[in-house]
Amino acid sequence: MKRVRLDRWASQLQPPRNPRLQVQRCALSHETTTLPRRRDLHQQRQYITQTQWQCQRQPVSSKRKASTAAVLQEAGNEGESEASKLPSRNKKSTTPLYAPSHHTAARSAKLAALHARLSLPPKLPLQTLARCLVDPSADPRSDYNNAPFAILGQDLLGYHTTEHLTCHYPRLPMSVLFAAQYAFVGEATLASVRAEWGVEVVAAPGVEVDAGLLQLKRQVPGNSMVEGTGRRVKDMPGVRALGARLGGGRRNAEWNYRRGVSSRVVFDDEFGDLIGGEPYAGAQLSTSASEDGGAVDVEGGDGTTSSLPTLPQSPDDTEATTVSDASASFVRAVAGALYLHVGAAATRTFHRDHILSRQLDLHTMFNFTHPTRDLSRLCAREGFEPPVARLISETGRLSRTPVFVVGVYSGDNLLGEAAGASLNEGRVRAAAAALRSWYLYSPSKGEIVVPSEVEGMAAAGKGKEWKPQVIDVGEIVT
Amino acid sequence: MAFRLRPRPNQPEWKVNEQQAPLDEMYDSFVGHAGEAAQGQTGVESTKGRDLLPEEVKWLAITHKSFDHGRRGFNDRLAFLGKRIVYLQTSLALLRSPNPAPQVFTTRKERHSENINVFHHPALAGTENLTSFSKSQVLSPSRLARLAQSYGVDKVVRWKPKKAENLKGSGVETVLAHTVYSIIGALAMQRGGEVAARTARERILQPLGLR
């Protein structure tokens, strides 16, 4: 039996450090004093003058898992001293660290647990997973944050989702296609995915937080009141130019243009939303001083100018983001990192397991204004007999709550059937049901082969035979 | 008898191509040698661009929604898929592109102290080239439109400009970029992801300067 080494054990028998207590170190004094966390700076100064300590204060921020409310309360009290003082405490390296370094990432229990929980392949190192958890608002340098992975991951997830939708539902109208794309890989969905994975979010980023937490600089909520005025943040004046930031050059953003659905494919993102991020058309957005003041104009080849923003160098200069945006970046970054380290097959598996496994009711996403007119034009285009509505059954015609079951027929074929409270309502609902059944047509499972299944090494390995997919001419333009 | 109530606009009448030959030539020049990735698929005799797609798909891919008010079909869905493919290939090409030489002379000690906190891995080479700005610069609609013109797409695309004598003001660049994406999408749906990706890499990104 081995001798017990008490010197090794002793360190593990100490009680865990309470992260809510602040530790104040004095250069001259030998003692360390712990003060309660919520004591504000004014009280601290009083305490110092009372005890007549001559040393400098270098408080260590331990905002590990405090709530947002506490952070916002303290932000007004303590000022910006915490984050800016941290880099100077790193003794060896000259470049500052704003997030835990990759050396500490390998020792994080949360990170290793996340890796195991998601059954990520061992080829994806913990250090890269740690980098995926750092949002650009927490550290703007592209070598330290997840921005490149997020861009690649967004392309991959978007591609796989689009090919799934176009191959399984070849007749889906464009507006429904955009909406379905958002429902599968949009920000709100990826934020829920992040929450379902059990990844927690820090109140504020820093070097000392655990590497397994999502780090971002949180945005001040739009409903919170601005100091000194009686107005909310969202009501403050100032409008940001939409879509012109990254050289999108969208003329349709002007007031006298109508932004159509077709042009969204070229100009806007994969969900049909303006790049530049307005919550709704005509939203008032706050100006950002660094964006307008520090922009360098780059002349494009054909005379259009696009602004190359001067890159922020520290978290003090970055724009704050919301939790859902940062969560979406994280999930996308994991997909991108998987592609880089493991390969395309792993990314496809990731997409299938986390995105395609989600249920989406496409039949609820339609909105028809004139279904009878559209159905009539569809039948004319396809060469069917003109649609005729016939009453299939009815009850309670003279009562307060009649029910009429109406079917729309093309010759003898029933296209769609629905019930309504009046004859007209039944007819309109039946036409809408017929249109929905046309647009939601899905080929049989044996006929569907998505393009990426025969791309690259997948073609060589699995030997899946390619079958040309159904290409539809397009929806009825209302 | 139907008659027109509104006066005809005071512009030359807009005519589009109805011939098969210019369309086939455009597909040949667009796809080039990238069609060889379709060798061995059932129903593919020759890998020239004109033989990779059936007739109705060839016409559909170059038909914009403005043509006949979308009554004869349009290429929006194909363009949506094609853009996703081109965007992905652009990201991968940016990752592969070589790093520019550092502008500032740094000492070895400085470089070491900068790099000590960055996790280096061979799989992560090239991530500094991938930014949304660089992507939007590569794939701006005006550059794609110029590329489409070099392939002869502007002579066969079926659309209706707002003003026949001012094509640029009517958005011809958008329509041409849209058509480029939709041809890639049509190749993906008809011939698979390998042909489409190879066409995007060799026929779109390489002429735009990305290997």
XYZ file of C-alpha atoms in Angstrom:
689
model
C 0.000 0.000 0.000
C 1.398 3.372 -0.965
C 2.284 5.982 1.594
C -0.252 8.761 1.806
C 1.168 12.032 0.548
C -0.476 14.660 2.700
C 1.372 17.486 1.018
C -0.410 16.628 -2.205
C -3.747 16.184 -0.530
C -3.698 19.357 1.464
C -4.370 21.627 -1.490
C -7.498 19.668 -2.367
C -8.893 19.888 1.135
C -9.155 23.667 1.031
C -12.656 25.061 0.552
C -13.399 26.335 -2.979
C -12.827 30.050 -3.517
C -15.997 32.037 -3.482
C -16.085 33.862 -6.803
C -18.487 36.463 -5.454
C -15.911 37.873 -3.079
C -13.523 40.524 -4.327
C -9.919 40.210 -3.299
C -8.017 43.454 -2.871
C -4.270 43.315 -2.931
C -2.106 46.083 -1.621
C 1.449 46.456 -2.872
C 2.779 47.600 0.490
C 0.667 45.636 2.881
C 1.169 41.936 3.618
C -2.485 41.358 4.266
C -5.181 40.676 1.734
C -8.634 41.909 2.534
C -11.830 40.562 1.058
C -14.606 43.066 0.669
C -18.217 42.302 -0.203
C -18.818 42.441 -3.920
C -21.593 44.982 -4.095
C -19.766 47.704 -2.158
C -19.514 50.586 -4.565
C -16.456 52.638 -5.394
C -17.478 55.556 -3.237
C -17.636 53.382 -0.174
C -14.335 51.806 -1.105
C -12.686 55.188 -1.261
C -14.121 56.099 2.111
C -12.823 52.856 3.537
C -9.363 53.568 2.129
C -9.147 57.072 3.489
C -10.427 55.913 6.816
C -7.778 53.254 7.170
C -5.160 55.502 5.506
C -3.741 52.908 3.201
C -1.294 54.466 0.788
C -1.160 51.672 -1.738
C -2.690 51.414 -5.185
C -5.891 49.554 -5.664
C -5.953 46.827 -8.308
C -9.271 45.120 -7.821
C -9.678 41.779 -9.495
C -12.958 41.538 -11.244
C -14.767 38.341 -10.573
C -17.907 38.870 -12.557
C -18.134 35.225 -13.353
C -21.768 34.272 -13.159
C -23.484 37.300 -11.751
C -26.811 38.296 -13.176
C -27.171 40.986 -15.784
C -28.945 43.278 -13.340
C -26.043 43.196 -10.944
C -23.614 43.908 -13.757
C -25.603 46.888 -14.981
C -25.884 48.190 -11.446
C -22.174 47.913 -10.936
C -21.296 49.283 -14.332
C -22.595 52.645 -13.223
C -20.795 52.394 -9.889
C -17.431 51.008 -10.773
C -16.914 52.519 -14.183
C -14.766 50.976 -16.808
C -11.810 50.236 -14.587
C -12.088 46.479 -14.571
C -11.582 45.419 -18.145
C -8.983 48.015 -19.026
C -6.850 47.156 -16.043
C -6.786 43.437 -16.731
C -4.378 43.406 -19.686
C -1.716 45.175 -17.663
C -1.751 42.379 -15.135
C -0.506 39.799 -17.652
C 3.108 39.603 -16.778
C 4.782 37.799 -19.663
C 2.996 38.575 -22.961
C 2.939 42.010 -24.535
C -0.273 41.385 -26.484
C -3.237 41.613 -24.134
C -5.649 38.769 -23.565
C -9.350 39.493 -23.364
C -10.524 35.899 -23.071
C -9.010 32.798 -21.473
C -5.950 31.651 -23.379
C -5.905 28.292 -25.079
C -3.495 26.986 -22.463
C -6.199 27.227 -19.831
C -8.883 25.981 -22.185
C -7.538 22.452 -22.090
C -8.075 22.391 -18.328
C -11.673 23.582 -18.336
C -14.186 21.011 -17.137
C -17.149 22.771 -18.746
C -15.463 22.749 -22.112
C -14.548 19.084 -21.968
C -18.058 18.239 -20.838
C -19.531 20.208 -23.755
C -17.260 18.418 -26.192
C -18.361 15.050 -24.839
C -22.030 15.990 -24.596
C -22.168 16.936 -28.278
C -20.203 13.794 -29.214
C -17.816 15.913 -31.202
C -15.074 13.936 -32.936
C -11.709 13.869 -31.125
C -10.084 15.559 -34.125
C -11.725 18.809 -33.043
C -9.428 20.100 -30.295
C -10.691 21.726 -27.122
C -8.717 24.841 -27.899
C -10.674 25.437 -31.108
C -13.942 24.817 -29.284
C -12.854 27.430 -26.755
C -12.158 29.863 -29.569
C -15.651 29.202 -30.944
C -17.070 30.497 -27.670
C -15.440 33.938 -28.025
C -17.627 36.456 -29.855
C -15.932 39.292 -31.768
C -17.463 41.787 -29.346
C -15.429 40.160 -26.566
C -12.181 40.091 -28.548
C -12.053 41.805 -31.934
C -8.830 40.186 -33.180
C -9.683 37.575 -35.770
C -7.038 35.148 -34.497
C -8.771 34.924 -31.120
C -12.501 35.036 -31.910
C -14.966 32.859 -33.759
C -15.695 35.218 -36.682
C -13.982 33.211 -39.484
C -15.501 29.949 -38.228
C -18.913 31.577 -37.977
C -18.787 32.819 -41.568
C -17.773 29.411 -42.876
C -20.286 27.650 -40.651
C -23.097 29.921 -41.784
C -22.296 29.111 -45.410
C -22.230 25.393 -44.680
C -25.414 25.263 -42.629
C -27.200 27.538 -45.122
C -26.121 25.389 -48.064
C -27.237 22.139 -46.492
C -30.539 23.624 -45.385
C -31.257 25.123 -48.809
C -30.483 21.930 -50.650
C -32.669 19.982 -48.229
C -35.584 22.376 -48.761
C -35.272 22.632 -52.538
C -34.925 18.882 -53.015
C -37.662 17.863 -50.579
C -40.094 20.679 -51.461
C -39.297 21.701 -55.032
C -42.363 23.900 -55.452
C -42.069 26.030 -52.330
C -42.715 29.748 -52.984
C -39.781 32.082 -52.394
C -41.220 33.845 -49.355
C -41.936 30.513 -47.679
C -38.467 29.306 -48.633
C -36.868 32.327 -46.960
C -39.019 31.803 -43.881
C -38.220 28.098 -43.706
C -34.512 28.843 -44.050
C -34.773 31.192 -41.089
C -36.764 28.635 -39.127
C -34.009 26.066 -39.580
C -30.785 28.088 -39.330
C -31.856 31.580 -38.330
C -30.622 33.415 -35.262
C -33.566 32.610 -33.018
C -33.341 28.893 -33.744
C -29.591 28.722 -33.254
C -29.983 30.606 -29.987
C -32.376 27.888 -28.787
C -29.897 25.284 -29.969
C -27.234 26.919 -27.849
C -29.532 26.910 -24.839
C -30.456 23.281 -25.442
C -26.804 22.359 -25.549
C -26.426 23.754 -22.056
C -23.910 26.463 -22.882
C -24.116 29.321 -20.411
C -23.399 32.959 -21.124
C -21.107 35.230 -19.133
C -22.285 38.538 -17.722
C -19.097 40.163 -18.986
C -16.059 38.732 -20.772
C -12.635 38.480 -19.197
C -9.509 36.403 -18.849
C -10.541 34.754 -15.608
C -13.886 33.333 -16.694
C -14.208 29.664 -17.468
C -13.313 28.743 -21.029
C -16.545 26.801 -21.428
C -18.829 29.842 -21.226
C -19.989 31.935 -24.166
C -18.188 35.277 -24.038
C -19.708 38.415 -25.470
C -20.097 42.090 -24.678
C -23.758 42.417 -23.909
C -25.810 45.147 -25.484
C -27.675 47.555 -23.281
C -31.371 46.689 -23.736
C -33.325 49.108 -25.907
C -35.998 49.501 -23.264
C -33.606 50.677 -20.557
C -33.553 54.347 -19.677
C -30.693 56.592 -20.735
C -29.011 58.437 -17.864
C -29.972 62.058 -17.483
C -32.894 61.945 -19.900
C -36.318 60.487 -19.546
C -36.002 58.508 -22.777
C -35.287 54.950 -23.578
C -32.227 53.862 -25.543
C -34.337 52.786 -28.497
C -36.035 56.197 -28.741
C -32.818 58.182 -28.913
C -32.402 59.999 -32.232
C -30.034 58.844 -34.961
C -30.423 56.527 -37.919
C -27.792 54.160 -39.274
C -27.522 53.760 -43.030
C -28.985 50.407 -43.962
C -27.188 47.885 -46.077
C -24.492 50.286 -47.210
C -21.928 49.250 -44.602
C -20.257 46.373 -46.340
C -20.677 47.643 -49.864
C -24.047 45.991 -50.364
C -25.018 48.924 -52.513
C -28.692 48.278 -52.347
C -30.559 51.027 -54.152
C -33.851 49.569 -53.041
C -33.230 50.807 -49.526
C -34.288 54.297 -50.653
C -37.760 55.464 -49.776
C -39.167 55.507 -53.300
C -38.126 51.978 -54.221
C -40.011 48.833 -53.352
C -37.790 46.005 -52.221
C -39.075 42.962 -54.080
C -38.603 39.289 -53.316
C -36.513 38.526 -56.397
C -33.795 41.060 -55.654
C -33.342 39.653 -52.146
C -31.567 36.652 -53.629
C -28.731 38.842 -54.914
C -28.540 41.633 -52.352
C -29.747 40.298 -49.016
C -28.749 37.433 -46.777
C -29.998 33.848 -46.919
C -33.195 34.746 -45.047
C -34.152 37.630 -47.332
C -33.299 40.191 -44.634
C -31.281 43.335 -45.237
C -27.594 42.956 -44.465
C -26.958 45.661 -41.896
C -29.666 44.378 -39.613
C -32.831 46.407 -39.199
C -35.484 44.762 -37.040
C -38.256 46.048 -39.313
C -38.497 48.365 -42.287
C -37.973 51.947 -41.265
C -36.650 51.163 -37.804
C -34.747 53.910 -36.032
C -31.326 52.629 -35.150
C -28.756 54.320 -32.924
C -25.630 55.764 -34.464
C -22.273 54.360 -33.604
C -19.584 57.008 -33.339
C -16.670 54.734 -34.180
C -18.413 53.497 -37.297
C -19.016 56.886 -38.863
C -15.915 58.660 -37.661
C -13.332 56.039 -38.366
C -14.530 54.791 -41.745
C -12.125 54.685 -44.655
C -13.752 54.911 -48.066
C -12.701 52.313 -50.588
C -13.401 53.120 -54.202
C -14.931 50.204 -56.075
C -14.092 49.444 -59.668
C -17.272 50.899 -61.079
C -17.357 53.992 -58.953
C -19.378 52.705 -56.024
C -17.768 53.394 -52.695
C -17.806 50.935 -49.894
C -16.597 51.781 -46.433
C -13.822 49.718 -44.963
C -14.324 50.209 -41.251
C -11.237 50.794 -39.129
C -10.891 47.607 -37.121
C -11.312 47.835 -33.346
C -8.333 46.619 -31.377
C -9.806 46.055 -27.931
C -13.190 45.164 -26.449
C -13.668 48.805 -25.487
C -14.070 49.736 -29.151
C -16.295 46.888 -30.236
C -20.019 47.102 -30.672
C -22.035 45.178 -28.148
C -24.156 42.294 -29.413
C -27.211 40.496 -28.199
C -27.133 37.056 -26.630
C -29.062 35.536 -29.525
C -26.645 36.916 -32.136
C -23.657 35.632 -30.204
C -25.331 32.247 -29.659
C -25.992 31.924 -33.375
C -22.353 32.807 -34.114
C -21.234 30.142 -31.666
C -23.317 27.361 -33.225
C -22.189 28.405 -36.699
C -18.596 28.531 -35.504
C -18.828 24.944 -34.249
C -20.023 23.871 -37.702
C -17.187 25.788 -39.356
C -14.582 24.407 -36.968
C -15.853 20.881 -37.614
C -15.389 21.394 -41.335
C -11.847 22.685 -40.913
C -10.659 20.021 -38.498
C -12.701 16.961 -39.421
C -14.220 17.439 -42.874
C -17.399 17.812 -44.886
C -18.963 14.536 -43.749
C -18.797 15.588 -40.103
C -20.476 18.884 -40.949
C -23.249 17.104 -42.789
C -23.775 14.817 -39.796
C -23.815 17.839 -37.485
C -26.430 19.528 -39.673
C -28.571 16.417 -39.779
C -28.390 15.844 -36.049
C -28.952 19.368 -34.791
C -30.790 21.235 -37.547
C -32.767 18.797 -39.644
C -33.909 16.912 -36.572
C -36.060 19.927 -35.689
C -39.738 19.827 -36.595
C -41.105 22.537 -38.841
C -44.764 22.827 -39.900
C -44.432 24.270 -43.381
C -48.182 24.215 -43.987
C -48.641 26.971 -41.406
C -46.229 29.334 -43.151
C -48.370 30.226 -46.133
C -50.288 33.444 -46.585
C -52.643 33.740 -49.530
C -54.457 36.930 -50.459
C -56.481 35.650 -53.452
C -56.286 31.850 -53.423
C -59.163 31.349 -55.873
C -57.522 33.593 -58.469
C -54.119 31.958 -57.981
C -55.571 28.460 -58.265
C -57.367 29.399 -61.462
C -54.127 30.699 -62.978
C -52.231 27.633 -61.804
C -54.689 25.307 -63.498
C -54.500 27.369 -66.684
C -50.710 27.238 -66.649
C -50.521 23.505 -65.997
C -53.212 22.643 -68.488
C -55.756 21.321 -65.992
C -59.460 21.921 -66.379
C -60.583 25.159 -64.719
C -61.293 24.739 -60.982
C -64.909 24.491 -59.901
C -66.051 24.653 -56.291
C -68.753 22.154 -55.262
C -70.520 21.724 -51.978
C -69.695 18.302 -50.588
C -71.766 18.444 -47.408
C -73.323 20.977 -45.112
C -75.053 21.311 -41.792
C -76.903 24.018 -39.918
C -77.520 26.332 -42.881
C -80.216 28.315 -41.106
C -78.656 28.155 -37.674
C -76.137 30.423 -36.018
C -73.177 28.129 -36.733
C -73.404 26.549 -40.163
C -70.653 24.327 -41.530
C -70.153 23.963 -45.286
C -67.631 21.460 -46.568
C -66.555 22.665 -50.009
C -64.313 20.883 -52.488
C -62.508 22.434 -55.460
C -62.541 20.129 -58.482
C -60.650 20.168 -61.719
C -62.944 18.042 -63.814
C -63.484 14.959 -61.644
C -60.282 15.331 -59.618
C -60.544 16.834 -56.165
C -57.780 19.396 -55.704
C -58.581 20.641 -52.224
C -61.298 20.477 -49.586
C -62.066 22.598 -46.553
C -64.829 23.595 -44.191
C -66.079 27.113 -43.612
C -68.798 29.031 -41.804
C -70.213 30.366 -45.082
C -70.274 29.112 -48.655
C -67.749 31.706 -49.709
C -65.423 30.978 -46.828
C -65.533 27.286 -47.619
C -64.717 27.973 -51.254
C -61.790 30.231 -50.416
C -60.380 27.869 -47.809
C -60.670 24.965 -50.213
C -58.745 26.892 -52.862
C -56.047 27.720 -50.312
C -55.846 24.064 -49.310
C -55.444 23.111 -52.972
C -52.637 25.622 -53.454
C -50.910 24.436 -50.309
C -51.036 20.849 -51.473
C -49.493 21.909 -54.790
C -46.692 23.941 -53.225
C -45.899 21.333 -50.577
C -45.426 18.548 -53.074
C -42.540 16.321 -52.047
C -41.037 13.596 -54.256
C -40.817 10.092 -52.836
C -37.898 9.519 -50.500
C -36.182 7.078 -52.822
C -35.961 9.710 -55.549
C -34.368 12.429 -53.425
C -30.584 12.785 -53.582
C -29.232 16.103 -52.293
C -26.369 17.695 -54.270
C -23.826 17.522 -51.459
C -24.209 13.751 -51.198
C -22.369 13.349 -54.487
C -19.821 16.079 -53.853
C -16.153 15.537 -53.140
C -15.040 12.446 -51.297
C -18.610 11.434 -50.545
C -19.007 10.381 -54.138
C -15.931 8.201 -54.011
C -16.723 6.651 -50.647
C -20.396 5.854 -50.470
C -21.172 5.281 -54.104
C -24.533 7.013 -53.908
C -26.070 7.235 -57.352
C -27.048 10.729 -58.430
C -30.610 11.277 -59.617
C -31.656 14.575 -61.197
C -34.013 16.422 -58.872
C -37.347 18.016 -59.642
C -36.970 21.592 -60.853
C -40.195 23.554 -60.684
C -40.919 26.504 -62.983
C -41.935 28.823 -60.170
C -44.901 29.847 -58.066
C -47.894 31.844 -59.218
C -46.967 35.499 -58.899
C -49.871 37.227 -57.175
C -61.424 41.824 -77.893
C -58.616 42.964 -75.582
C -57.165 46.403 -76.114
C -54.571 48.394 -74.214
C -55.845 51.248 -72.038
C -52.543 52.752 -70.881
C -50.364 54.387 -73.557
C -47.238 52.541 -74.623
C -44.131 53.931 -72.884
C -41.961 56.106 -75.095
C -39.051 53.675 -75.405
C -37.830 51.125 -77.926
C -39.560 47.784 -77.719
C -37.544 45.279 -75.719
C -36.835 42.005 -77.520
C -35.169 38.928 -76.041
C -33.403 36.042 -77.692
C -35.638 33.186 -78.886
C -32.970 31.160 -80.677
C -31.502 27.961 -79.314
C -28.016 28.412 -80.801
C -26.850 31.466 -78.797
C -28.167 29.823 -75.644
C -26.181 26.639 -76.266
C -23.047 28.620 -77.023
C -23.445 30.531 -73.794
C -23.730 27.328 -71.766
C -20.690 25.853 -73.497
C -18.591 28.904 -72.726
C -19.940 29.182 -69.163
C -19.389 25.592 -68.088
C -16.237 24.960 -70.108
C -14.278 21.975 -68.864
C -15.973 21.894 -65.489
C -18.656 19.656 -66.978
C -16.202 16.767 -66.976
C -17.113 16.173 -63.363
C -20.397 14.779 -64.706
C -18.614 12.032 -66.621
C -20.121 8.674 -65.843
C -23.542 9.834 -64.770
C -26.471 8.093 -66.409
C -27.792 9.977 -69.414
C -24.678 12.109 -69.964
C -23.158 11.515 -73.409
C -21.067 14.626 -73.763
C -19.926 16.956 -71.007
C -20.305 20.199 -72.920
C -22.402 22.778 -71.160
C -25.259 22.496 -73.622
C -25.679 18.766 -73.006
C -25.684 18.829 -69.236
C -29.143 20.339 -68.851
C -32.482 19.505 -70.484
C -34.042 22.114 -72.763
C -36.686 23.462 -70.469
C -34.200 23.830 -67.600
C -31.772 25.659 -69.883
C -34.444 28.210 -70.710
C -35.743 28.407 -67.162
C -32.319 29.155 -65.701
C -31.935 32.310 -67.790
C -35.504 33.574 -67.350
C -35.887 36.399 -64.871
C -39.121 37.055 -62.981
C -39.646 40.268 -64.932
C -40.100 38.301 -68.160
C -43.789 38.117 -68.994
C -44.591 38.913 -65.342
C -43.336 35.525 -64.251
C -46.033 33.677 -66.169
C -43.572 31.481 -68.034
C -41.546 30.531 -64.978
C -38.515 32.168 -63.396
C -35.205 31.223 -61.864
C -35.490 32.564 -58.308
C -35.253 29.220 -56.555
C -32.321 28.085 -58.669
C -30.544 31.367 -57.955
C -31.132 30.926 -54.214
C -29.472 27.509 -54.242
C -26.730 28.639 -56.611
C -25.824 31.577 -54.406
C -25.409 29.298 -51.401
C -23.043 27.098 -53.402
C -21.030 30.065 -54.696
C -20.821 31.608 -51.212
C -19.522 28.380 -49.723
C -16.942 27.957 -52.475
C -15.873 31.583 -51.991
C -15.291 31.010 -48.283
C -13.257 27.892 -49.011
C -11.254 29.687 -51.683
C -10.534 32.583 -49.326
C -9.285 30.092 -46.745
C -6.953 28.597 -49.320
C -5.650 31.901 -50.621
C -2.101 32.782 -49.598
C -1.489 35.336 -46.859
C -0.162 38.702 -47.924
C 3.369 39.517 -46.711
C 3.416 41.424 -43.411
C 3.601 45.153 -44.015
C 5.535 45.963 -40.857
C 8.947 44.628 -39.978
C 8.631 42.773 -36.687
C 11.380 41.286 -34.602
C 11.340 37.611 -33.831
C 10.713 38.358 -30.182
C 7.705 40.527 -31.030
C 6.265 37.904 -33.319
C 6.772 35.252 -30.661
C 5.044 37.312 -28.007
C 2.162 37.993 -30.371
C 1.792 34.371 -31.360
C 2.154 32.741 -27.970
C -1.520 33.192 -27.164
C -2.849 32.058 -30.531
C -3.631 28.379 -30.894
C -1.853 27.200 -34.026
C -3.098 24.197 -35.955
C -2.492 23.253 -39.597
C -6.232 22.944 -40.191
C -6.758 26.578 -39.207
C -4.380 28.102 -41.732
C -5.934 30.888 -43.743
C -8.714 31.875 -41.347
C -7.480 35.467 -41.264
C -8.468 35.914 -44.920
C -12.087 35.066 -44.275
C -14.046 38.186 -43.379
C -17.467 39.333 -44.505
C -15.867 42.378 -46.101
C -13.557 40.312 -48.292
C -16.439 38.090 -49.317
C -18.684 40.968 -50.276
C -15.849 42.526 -52.278
C -15.257 39.321 -54.233
C -18.906 38.719 -55.011
C -20.255 42.199 -55.608
C -23.028 42.207 -58.259
C -21.069 44.487 -60.603
C -18.121 42.074 -60.785
C -20.407 39.137 -61.413
C -22.231 41.104 -64.089
C -18.987 41.826 -65.921
C -18.073 38.150 -65.737
C -21.506 37.206 -67.082
C -21.047 39.589 -69.989
C -17.775 37.888 -70.878
C -19.622 34.560 -71.129
C -22.388 36.072 -73.258
C -25.134 35.754 -70.656
C -26.397 39.287 -71.315
C -27.326 38.297 -74.891
C -29.545 35.377 -73.896
C -31.085 36.356 -70.564
C -34.852 36.799 -70.768
C -36.045 39.779 -68.793
C -37.928 43.051 -69.135
C -36.076 46.246 -68.166
C -37.925 49.195 -66.737
C -36.315 51.489 -69.313
C -35.079 49.858 -72.493
C -32.592 52.657 -73.249
C -31.117 52.707 -69.727
C -30.254 49.140 -68.836
C -27.934 50.051 -65.991
C -30.657 52.114 -64.365
C -33.041 49.211 -64.837
C -30.768 46.908 -62.854
C -29.107 44.792 -65.531
C -26.213 44.026 -63.157
C -28.552 42.519 -60.606
C -30.286 40.429 -63.260
C -26.979 39.144 -64.639
C -25.647 38.242 -61.181
C -28.978 36.531 -60.449
C -28.657 34.532 -63.685
C -25.104 33.448 -62.912
C -26.280 32.060 -59.568
C -29.253 30.346 -61.169
C -27.099 28.540 -63.745
C -25.006 27.130 -60.882
C -28.196 26.134 -59.081
C -29.557 24.428 -62.191
C -26.327 22.456 -62.565
C -26.551 21.418 -58.917
C -30.143 20.201 -59.186
C -29.583 18.448 -62.485
C -26.033 17.131 -62.277
C -25.157 17.137 -58.565
C -23.001 19.108 -56.191
C -19.635 18.170 -57.671
C -20.354 19.681 -61.095
C -21.846 22.807 -59.571
C -18.993 23.310 -57.116
C -16.394 22.775 -59.788
C -18.123 25.212 -62.120
C -18.317 27.783 -59.341
C -14.623 27.355 -58.536
C -13.234 27.276 -62.069
C -15.631 29.446 -64.026
C -16.647 32.081 -61.485
C -14.070 32.387 -58.730
C -10.922 31.788 -60.743
C -11.728 34.544 -63.276
C -12.487 36.809 -60.307
C -9.033 36.130 -58.935
C -9.530 33.396 -56.298
C -7.950 29.993 -56.808
